[in-house]
mmCIF file of C-alpha atoms and ligand atoms in Angstrom:
data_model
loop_
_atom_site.group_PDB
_atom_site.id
_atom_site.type_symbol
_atom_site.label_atom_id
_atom_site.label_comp_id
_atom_site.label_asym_id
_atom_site.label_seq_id
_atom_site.Cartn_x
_atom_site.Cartn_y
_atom_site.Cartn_z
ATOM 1 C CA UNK C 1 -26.811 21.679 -32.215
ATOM 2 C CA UNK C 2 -25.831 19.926 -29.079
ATOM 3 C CA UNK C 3 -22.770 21.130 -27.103
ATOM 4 C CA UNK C 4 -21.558 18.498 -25.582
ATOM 5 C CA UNK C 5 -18.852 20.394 -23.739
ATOM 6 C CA UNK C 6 -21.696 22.312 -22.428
ATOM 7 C CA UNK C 7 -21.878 21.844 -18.165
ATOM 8 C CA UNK C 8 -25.994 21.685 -19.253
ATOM 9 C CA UNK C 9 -26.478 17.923 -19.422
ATOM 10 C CA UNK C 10 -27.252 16.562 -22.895
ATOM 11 C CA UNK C 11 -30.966 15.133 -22.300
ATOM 12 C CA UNK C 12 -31.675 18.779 -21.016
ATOM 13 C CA UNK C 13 -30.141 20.275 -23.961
ATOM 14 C CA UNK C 14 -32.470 17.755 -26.442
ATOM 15 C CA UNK C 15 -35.272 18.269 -23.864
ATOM 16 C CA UNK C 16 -35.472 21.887 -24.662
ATOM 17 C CA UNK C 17 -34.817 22.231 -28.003
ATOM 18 C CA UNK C 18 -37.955 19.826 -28.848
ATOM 19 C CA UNK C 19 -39.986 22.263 -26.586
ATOM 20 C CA UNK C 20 -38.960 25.316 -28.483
ATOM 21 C CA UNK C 21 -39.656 23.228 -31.409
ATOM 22 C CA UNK C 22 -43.212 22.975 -29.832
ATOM 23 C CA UNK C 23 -43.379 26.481 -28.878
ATOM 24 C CA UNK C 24 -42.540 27.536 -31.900
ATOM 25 C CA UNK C 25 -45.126 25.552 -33.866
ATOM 26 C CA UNK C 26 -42.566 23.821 -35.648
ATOM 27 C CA UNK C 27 -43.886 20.660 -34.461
ATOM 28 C CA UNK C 28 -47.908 21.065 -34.173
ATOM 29 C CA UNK C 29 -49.790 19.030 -31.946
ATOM 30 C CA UNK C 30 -50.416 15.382 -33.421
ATOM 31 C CA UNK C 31 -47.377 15.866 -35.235
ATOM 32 C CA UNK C 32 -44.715 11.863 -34.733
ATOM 33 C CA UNK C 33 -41.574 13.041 -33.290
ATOM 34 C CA UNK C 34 -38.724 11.262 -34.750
ATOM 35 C CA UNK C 35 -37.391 7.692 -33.927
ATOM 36 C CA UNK C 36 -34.626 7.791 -30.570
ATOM 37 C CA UNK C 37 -32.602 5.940 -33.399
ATOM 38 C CA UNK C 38 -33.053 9.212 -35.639
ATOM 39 C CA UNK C 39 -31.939 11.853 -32.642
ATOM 40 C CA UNK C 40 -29.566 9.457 -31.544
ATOM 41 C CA UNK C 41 -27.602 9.218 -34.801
ATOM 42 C CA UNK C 42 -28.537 12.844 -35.642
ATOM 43 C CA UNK C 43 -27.067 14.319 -32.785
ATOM 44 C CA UNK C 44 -24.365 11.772 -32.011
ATOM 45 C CA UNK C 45 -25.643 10.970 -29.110
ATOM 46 C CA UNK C 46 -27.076 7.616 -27.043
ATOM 47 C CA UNK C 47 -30.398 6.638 -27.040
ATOM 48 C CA UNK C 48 -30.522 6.785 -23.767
ATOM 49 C CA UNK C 49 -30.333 9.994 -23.238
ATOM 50 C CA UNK C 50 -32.711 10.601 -26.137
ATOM 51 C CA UNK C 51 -35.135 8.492 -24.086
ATOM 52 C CA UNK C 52 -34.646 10.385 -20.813
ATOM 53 C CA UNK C 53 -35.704 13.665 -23.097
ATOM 54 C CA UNK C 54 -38.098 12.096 -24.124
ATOM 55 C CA UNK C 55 -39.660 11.094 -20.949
ATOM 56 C CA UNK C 56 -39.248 14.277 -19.153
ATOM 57 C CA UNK C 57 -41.622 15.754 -21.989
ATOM 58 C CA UNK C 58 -43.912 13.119 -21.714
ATOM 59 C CA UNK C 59 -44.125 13.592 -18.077
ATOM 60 C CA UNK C 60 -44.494 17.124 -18.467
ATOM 61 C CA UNK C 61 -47.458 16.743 -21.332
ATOM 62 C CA UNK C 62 -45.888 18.045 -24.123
ATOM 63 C CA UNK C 63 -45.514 14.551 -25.760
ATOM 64 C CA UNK C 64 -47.375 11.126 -25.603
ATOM 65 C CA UNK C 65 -46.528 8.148 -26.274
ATOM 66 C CA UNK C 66 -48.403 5.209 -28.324
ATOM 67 C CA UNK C 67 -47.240 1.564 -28.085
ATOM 68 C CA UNK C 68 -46.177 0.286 -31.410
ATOM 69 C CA UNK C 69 -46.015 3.529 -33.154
ATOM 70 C CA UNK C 70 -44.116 6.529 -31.732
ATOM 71 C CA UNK C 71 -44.291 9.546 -29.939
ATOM 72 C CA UNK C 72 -46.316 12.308 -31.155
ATOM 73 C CA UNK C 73 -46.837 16.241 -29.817
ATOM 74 C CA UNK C 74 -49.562 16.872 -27.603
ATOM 75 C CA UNK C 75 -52.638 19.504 -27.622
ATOM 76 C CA UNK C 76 -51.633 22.588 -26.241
ATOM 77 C CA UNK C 77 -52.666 22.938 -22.252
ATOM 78 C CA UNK C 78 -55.417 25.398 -21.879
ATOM 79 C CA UNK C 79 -54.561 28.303 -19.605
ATOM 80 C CA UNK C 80 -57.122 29.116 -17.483
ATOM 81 C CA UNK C 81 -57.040 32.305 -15.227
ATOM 82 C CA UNK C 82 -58.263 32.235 -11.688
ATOM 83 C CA UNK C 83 -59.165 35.917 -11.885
ATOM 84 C CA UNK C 84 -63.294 35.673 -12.383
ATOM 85 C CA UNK C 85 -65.777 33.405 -11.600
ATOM 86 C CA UNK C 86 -67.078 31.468 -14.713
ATOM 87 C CA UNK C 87 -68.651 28.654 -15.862
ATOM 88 C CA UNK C 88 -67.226 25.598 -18.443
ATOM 89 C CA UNK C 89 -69.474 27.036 -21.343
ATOM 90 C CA UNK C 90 -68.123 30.431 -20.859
ATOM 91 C CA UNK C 91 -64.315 29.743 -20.563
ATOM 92 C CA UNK C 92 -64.227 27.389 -23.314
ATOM 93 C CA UNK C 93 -66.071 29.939 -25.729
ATOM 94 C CA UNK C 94 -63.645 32.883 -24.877
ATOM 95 C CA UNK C 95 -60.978 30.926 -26.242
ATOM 96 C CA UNK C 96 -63.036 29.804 -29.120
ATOM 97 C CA UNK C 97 -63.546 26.426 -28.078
ATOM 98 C CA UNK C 98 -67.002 24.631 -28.355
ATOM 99 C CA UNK C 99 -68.296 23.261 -25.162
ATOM 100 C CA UNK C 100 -70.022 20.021 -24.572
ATOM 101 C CA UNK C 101 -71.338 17.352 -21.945
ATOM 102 C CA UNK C 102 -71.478 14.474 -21.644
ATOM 103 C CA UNK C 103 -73.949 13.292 -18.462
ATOM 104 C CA UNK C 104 -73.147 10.493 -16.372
ATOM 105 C CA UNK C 105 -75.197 10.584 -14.309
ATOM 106 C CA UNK C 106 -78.766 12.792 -12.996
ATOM 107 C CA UNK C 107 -80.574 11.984 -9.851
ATOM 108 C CA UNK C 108 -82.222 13.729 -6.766
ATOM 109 C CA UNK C 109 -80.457 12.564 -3.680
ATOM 110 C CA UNK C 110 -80.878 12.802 0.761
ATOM 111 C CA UNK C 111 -77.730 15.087 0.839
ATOM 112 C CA UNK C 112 -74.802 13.447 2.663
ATOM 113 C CA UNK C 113 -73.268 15.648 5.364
ATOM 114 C CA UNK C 114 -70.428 17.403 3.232
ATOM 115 C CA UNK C 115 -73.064 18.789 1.018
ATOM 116 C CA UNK C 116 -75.517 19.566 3.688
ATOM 117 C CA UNK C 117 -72.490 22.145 5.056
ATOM 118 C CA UNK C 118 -71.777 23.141 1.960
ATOM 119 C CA UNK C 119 -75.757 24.185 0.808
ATOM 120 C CA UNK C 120 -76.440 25.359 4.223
ATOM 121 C CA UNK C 121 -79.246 22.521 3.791
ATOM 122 C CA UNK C 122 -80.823 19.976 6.097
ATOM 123 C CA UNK C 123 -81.635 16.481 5.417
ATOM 124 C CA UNK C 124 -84.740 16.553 4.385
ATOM 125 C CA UNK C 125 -83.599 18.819 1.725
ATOM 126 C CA UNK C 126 -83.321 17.114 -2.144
ATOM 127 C CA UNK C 127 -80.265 17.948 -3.528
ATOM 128 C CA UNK C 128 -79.370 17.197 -7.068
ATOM 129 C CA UNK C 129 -76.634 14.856 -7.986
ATOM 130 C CA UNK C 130 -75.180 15.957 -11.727
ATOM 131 C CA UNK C 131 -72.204 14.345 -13.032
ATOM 132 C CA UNK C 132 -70.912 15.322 -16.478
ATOM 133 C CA UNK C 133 -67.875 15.219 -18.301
ATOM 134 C CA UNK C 134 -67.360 18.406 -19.833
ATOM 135 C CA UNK C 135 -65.494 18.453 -23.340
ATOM 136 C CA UNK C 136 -64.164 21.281 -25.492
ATOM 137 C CA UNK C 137 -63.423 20.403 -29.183
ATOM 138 C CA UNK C 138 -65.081 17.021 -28.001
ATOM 139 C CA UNK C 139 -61.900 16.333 -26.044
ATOM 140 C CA UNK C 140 -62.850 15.348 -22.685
ATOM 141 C CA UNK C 141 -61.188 17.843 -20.245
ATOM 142 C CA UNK C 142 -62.915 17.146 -16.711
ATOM 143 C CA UNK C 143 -64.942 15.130 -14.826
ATOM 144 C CA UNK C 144 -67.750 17.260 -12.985
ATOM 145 C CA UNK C 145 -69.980 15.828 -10.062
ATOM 146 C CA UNK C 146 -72.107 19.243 -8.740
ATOM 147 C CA UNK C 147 -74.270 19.512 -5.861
ATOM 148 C CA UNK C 148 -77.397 21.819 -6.079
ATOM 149 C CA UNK C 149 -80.859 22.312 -3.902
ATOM 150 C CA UNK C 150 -83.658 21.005 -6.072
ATOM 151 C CA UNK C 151 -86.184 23.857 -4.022
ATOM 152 C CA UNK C 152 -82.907 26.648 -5.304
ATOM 153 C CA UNK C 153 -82.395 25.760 -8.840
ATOM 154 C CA UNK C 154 -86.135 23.754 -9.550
ATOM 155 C CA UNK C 155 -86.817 21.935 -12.903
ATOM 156 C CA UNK C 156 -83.277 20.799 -14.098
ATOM 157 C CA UNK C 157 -83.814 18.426 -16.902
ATOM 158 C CA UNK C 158 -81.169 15.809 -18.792
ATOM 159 C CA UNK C 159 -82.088 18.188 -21.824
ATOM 160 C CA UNK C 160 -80.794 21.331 -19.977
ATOM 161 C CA UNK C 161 -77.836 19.668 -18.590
ATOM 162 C CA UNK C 162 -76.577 19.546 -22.359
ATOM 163 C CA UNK C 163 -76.194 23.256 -21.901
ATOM 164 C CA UNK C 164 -75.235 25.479 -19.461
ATOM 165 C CA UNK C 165 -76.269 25.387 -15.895
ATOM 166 C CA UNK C 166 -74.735 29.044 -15.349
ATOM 167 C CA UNK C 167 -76.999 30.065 -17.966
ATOM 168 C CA UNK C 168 -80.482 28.507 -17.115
ATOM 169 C CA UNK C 169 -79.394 30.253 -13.333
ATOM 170 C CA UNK C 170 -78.979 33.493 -14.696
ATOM 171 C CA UNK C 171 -81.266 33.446 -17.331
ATOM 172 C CA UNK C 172 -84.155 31.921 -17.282
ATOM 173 C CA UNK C 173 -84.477 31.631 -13.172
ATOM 174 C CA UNK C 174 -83.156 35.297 -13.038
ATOM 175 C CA UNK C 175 -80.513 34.472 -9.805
ATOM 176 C CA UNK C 176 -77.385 36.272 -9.483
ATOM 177 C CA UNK C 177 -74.562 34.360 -9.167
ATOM 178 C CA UNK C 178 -72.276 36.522 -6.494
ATOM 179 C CA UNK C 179 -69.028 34.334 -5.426
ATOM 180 C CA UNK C 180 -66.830 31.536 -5.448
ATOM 181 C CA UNK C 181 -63.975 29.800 -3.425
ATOM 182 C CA UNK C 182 -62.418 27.089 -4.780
ATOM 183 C CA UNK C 183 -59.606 24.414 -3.713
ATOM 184 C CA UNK C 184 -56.991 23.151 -6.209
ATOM 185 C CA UNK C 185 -54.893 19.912 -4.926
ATOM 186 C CA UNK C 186 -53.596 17.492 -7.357
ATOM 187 C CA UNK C 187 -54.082 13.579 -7.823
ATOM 188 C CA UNK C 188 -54.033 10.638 -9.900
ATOM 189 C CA UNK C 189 -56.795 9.415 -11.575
ATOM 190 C CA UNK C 190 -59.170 6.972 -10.234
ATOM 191 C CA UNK C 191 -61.075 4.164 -12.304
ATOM 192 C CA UNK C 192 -63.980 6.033 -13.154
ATOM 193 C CA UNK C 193 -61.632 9.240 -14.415
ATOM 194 C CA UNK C 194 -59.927 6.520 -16.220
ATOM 195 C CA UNK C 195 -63.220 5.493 -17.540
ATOM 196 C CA UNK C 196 -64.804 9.169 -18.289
ATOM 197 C CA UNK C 197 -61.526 11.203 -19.042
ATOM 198 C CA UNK C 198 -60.136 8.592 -21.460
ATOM 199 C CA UNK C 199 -56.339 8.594 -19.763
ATOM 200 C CA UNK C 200 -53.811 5.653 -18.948
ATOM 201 C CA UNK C 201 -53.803 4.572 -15.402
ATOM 202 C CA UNK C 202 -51.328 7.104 -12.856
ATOM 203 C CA UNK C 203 -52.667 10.028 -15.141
ATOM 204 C CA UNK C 204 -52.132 12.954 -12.977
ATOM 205 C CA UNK C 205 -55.360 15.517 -12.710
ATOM 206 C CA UNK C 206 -56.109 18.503 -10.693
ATOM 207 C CA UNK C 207 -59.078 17.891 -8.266
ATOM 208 C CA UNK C 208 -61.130 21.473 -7.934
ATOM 209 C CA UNK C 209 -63.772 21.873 -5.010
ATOM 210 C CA UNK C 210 -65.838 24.914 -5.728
ATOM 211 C CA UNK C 211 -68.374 26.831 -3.392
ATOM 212 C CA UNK C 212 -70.639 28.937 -5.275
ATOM 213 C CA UNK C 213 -72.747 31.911 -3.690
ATOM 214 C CA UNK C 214 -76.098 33.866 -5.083
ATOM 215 C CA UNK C 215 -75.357 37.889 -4.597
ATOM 216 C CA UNK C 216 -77.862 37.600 -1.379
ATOM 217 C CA UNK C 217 -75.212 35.059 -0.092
ATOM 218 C CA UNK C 218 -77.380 31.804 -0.689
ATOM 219 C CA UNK C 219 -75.280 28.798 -1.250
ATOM 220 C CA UNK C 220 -75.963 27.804 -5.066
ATOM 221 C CA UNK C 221 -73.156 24.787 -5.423
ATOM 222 C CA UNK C 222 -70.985 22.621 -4.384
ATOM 223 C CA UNK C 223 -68.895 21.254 -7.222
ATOM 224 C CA UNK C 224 -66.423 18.810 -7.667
ATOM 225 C CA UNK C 225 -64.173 18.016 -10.513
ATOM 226 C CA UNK C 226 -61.326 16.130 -11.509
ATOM 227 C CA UNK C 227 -59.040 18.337 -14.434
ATOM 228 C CA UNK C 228 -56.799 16.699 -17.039
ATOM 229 C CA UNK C 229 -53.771 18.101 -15.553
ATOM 230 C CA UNK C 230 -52.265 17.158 -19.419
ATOM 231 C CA UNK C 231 -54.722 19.486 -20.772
ATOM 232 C CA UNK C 232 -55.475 22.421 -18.206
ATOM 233 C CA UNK C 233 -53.191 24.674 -16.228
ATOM 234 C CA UNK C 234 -54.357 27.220 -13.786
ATOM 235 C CA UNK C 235 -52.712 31.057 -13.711
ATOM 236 C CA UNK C 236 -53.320 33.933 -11.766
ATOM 237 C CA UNK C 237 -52.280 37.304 -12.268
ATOM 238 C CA UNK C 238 -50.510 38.827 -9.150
ATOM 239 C CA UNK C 239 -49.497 42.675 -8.107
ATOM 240 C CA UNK C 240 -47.492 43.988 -5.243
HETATM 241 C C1 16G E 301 -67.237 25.229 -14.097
HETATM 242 C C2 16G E 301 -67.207 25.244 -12.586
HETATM 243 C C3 16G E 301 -68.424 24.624 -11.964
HETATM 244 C C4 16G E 301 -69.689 25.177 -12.569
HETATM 245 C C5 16G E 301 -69.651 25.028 -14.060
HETATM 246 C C6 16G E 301 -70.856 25.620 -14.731
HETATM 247 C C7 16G E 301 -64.779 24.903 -12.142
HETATM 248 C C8 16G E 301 -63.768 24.154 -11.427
HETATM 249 N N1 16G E 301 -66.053 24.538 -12.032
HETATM 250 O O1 16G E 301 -67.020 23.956 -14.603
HETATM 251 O O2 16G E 301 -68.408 24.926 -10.590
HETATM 252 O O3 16G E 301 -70.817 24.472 -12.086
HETATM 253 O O4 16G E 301 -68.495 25.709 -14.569
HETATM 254 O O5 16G E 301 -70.677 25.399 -16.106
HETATM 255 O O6 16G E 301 -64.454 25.827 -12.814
HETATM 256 P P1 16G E 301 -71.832 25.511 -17.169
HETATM 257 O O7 16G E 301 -72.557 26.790 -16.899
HETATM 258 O O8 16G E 301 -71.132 25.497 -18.480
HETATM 259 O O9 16G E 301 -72.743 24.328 -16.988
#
């Protein structure tokens, strides 16, 4: 129950007890969440603070909400570890997840200066320009724009790109794949996230820059994505 004599204010209180509820499994994702008339009444208290509960989930993307019908629970965030370096396909089949793309957009590009650094590349250097959304379950879960030498990684085809570019590296061009940095900062969505990712406007998502390296220290990739920060949260294991 609620203790209202409790120094813990009441929407808190409400607040976590649906989250255990979540946690639990007692409410499963896609599951409607009661009425704020139903927890209002049911725990004698106002609506109000039922709705500021309610909010605080939805901000933190355990719940959504749909106009006209309710409030339902939200797929589970995917917890992704920062440990090794690994590609879409791979982390979304460890967790038994199907992997998909969707491509945007494929075309062989002058590379602007960024990418130039970032492929150790001149000019006169085509670069491929791949933009996919990635999907697992077919939900989409980011919005990836990569950079790659055409003379590095030759022969990428709209076919391929349904698969794994990881795997047509490692495996059919025989290339190690040695490093990675990457750079996590977060954001709001833009109109073509909006578009690709299938979120509201002011979505929040996690914007990922990743430098790639062969073994022999070649620059492979530059990669840039935008993360549904509803649907993915980054961890890393730490020792002292
Ligand atoms: C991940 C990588 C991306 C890489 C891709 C290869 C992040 C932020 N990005 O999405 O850099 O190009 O995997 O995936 O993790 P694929 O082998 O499934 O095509």
């Amino acid at each position: 129950m609620i203790d209202k004599n409790s120094p813990i204010p009441i929407y808190y209180q409400l607040e976590e007890k649906i989250k255990t509820q979540i946690d639990q499994g007692e409410l499963q994702p896609g599951d409607m969440l009661p009425s704020e008339r139903e927890y209002a009444s049911h725990y004698a208290i106002s609506r109000m603070t039922v709705r500021q509960a309610i909010t605080k989930l939805v901000n933190d993307g355990y719940v959504y909400r749909k106009k006209g019908t309710g409030t339902f629970v939200a797929a589970k965030k995917i917890d992704q570890p920062l440990q090794g370096l690994t590609s879409f396909t791979e982390d979304m089949k460890a967790r038994g997840m199907v992997a998909t793309n969707r491509l945007i957009h494929f075309k062989v590009i002058s590379p602007p200066l960024s990418v130039m650094k970032a492929l150790n590349i001149d000019s006169s250097t085509p670069v491929y320009e791949i933009q996919r959304v990635r999907l697992a379950d077919g939900l989409p879960m980011a919005l990836e724009t990569t950079y790659i030498s055409k003379h590095l990684v030759p022969n990428i085809t709209e076919k391929l790109l349904e698969r794994s570019l990881y795997d047509y590296v490692e495996n059919s061009l025989g290339k190690e794949i040695g490093e990675g940095t990457q750079i996590i900062e977060s954001s709001t969505v833009n109109q073509n996230e909006i578009t690709h990712l299938n979120v509201k406007k002011g979505s929040p998502v996690l914007l990922i820059e990743r430098h790639t390296y062969l073994k022999d220290g070649t620059p492979l990739e530059l990669v840039k994505s935008s993360y549904r920060a509803d649907r993915y949260r980054f961890m890393i294991n730490m020792q002292r």
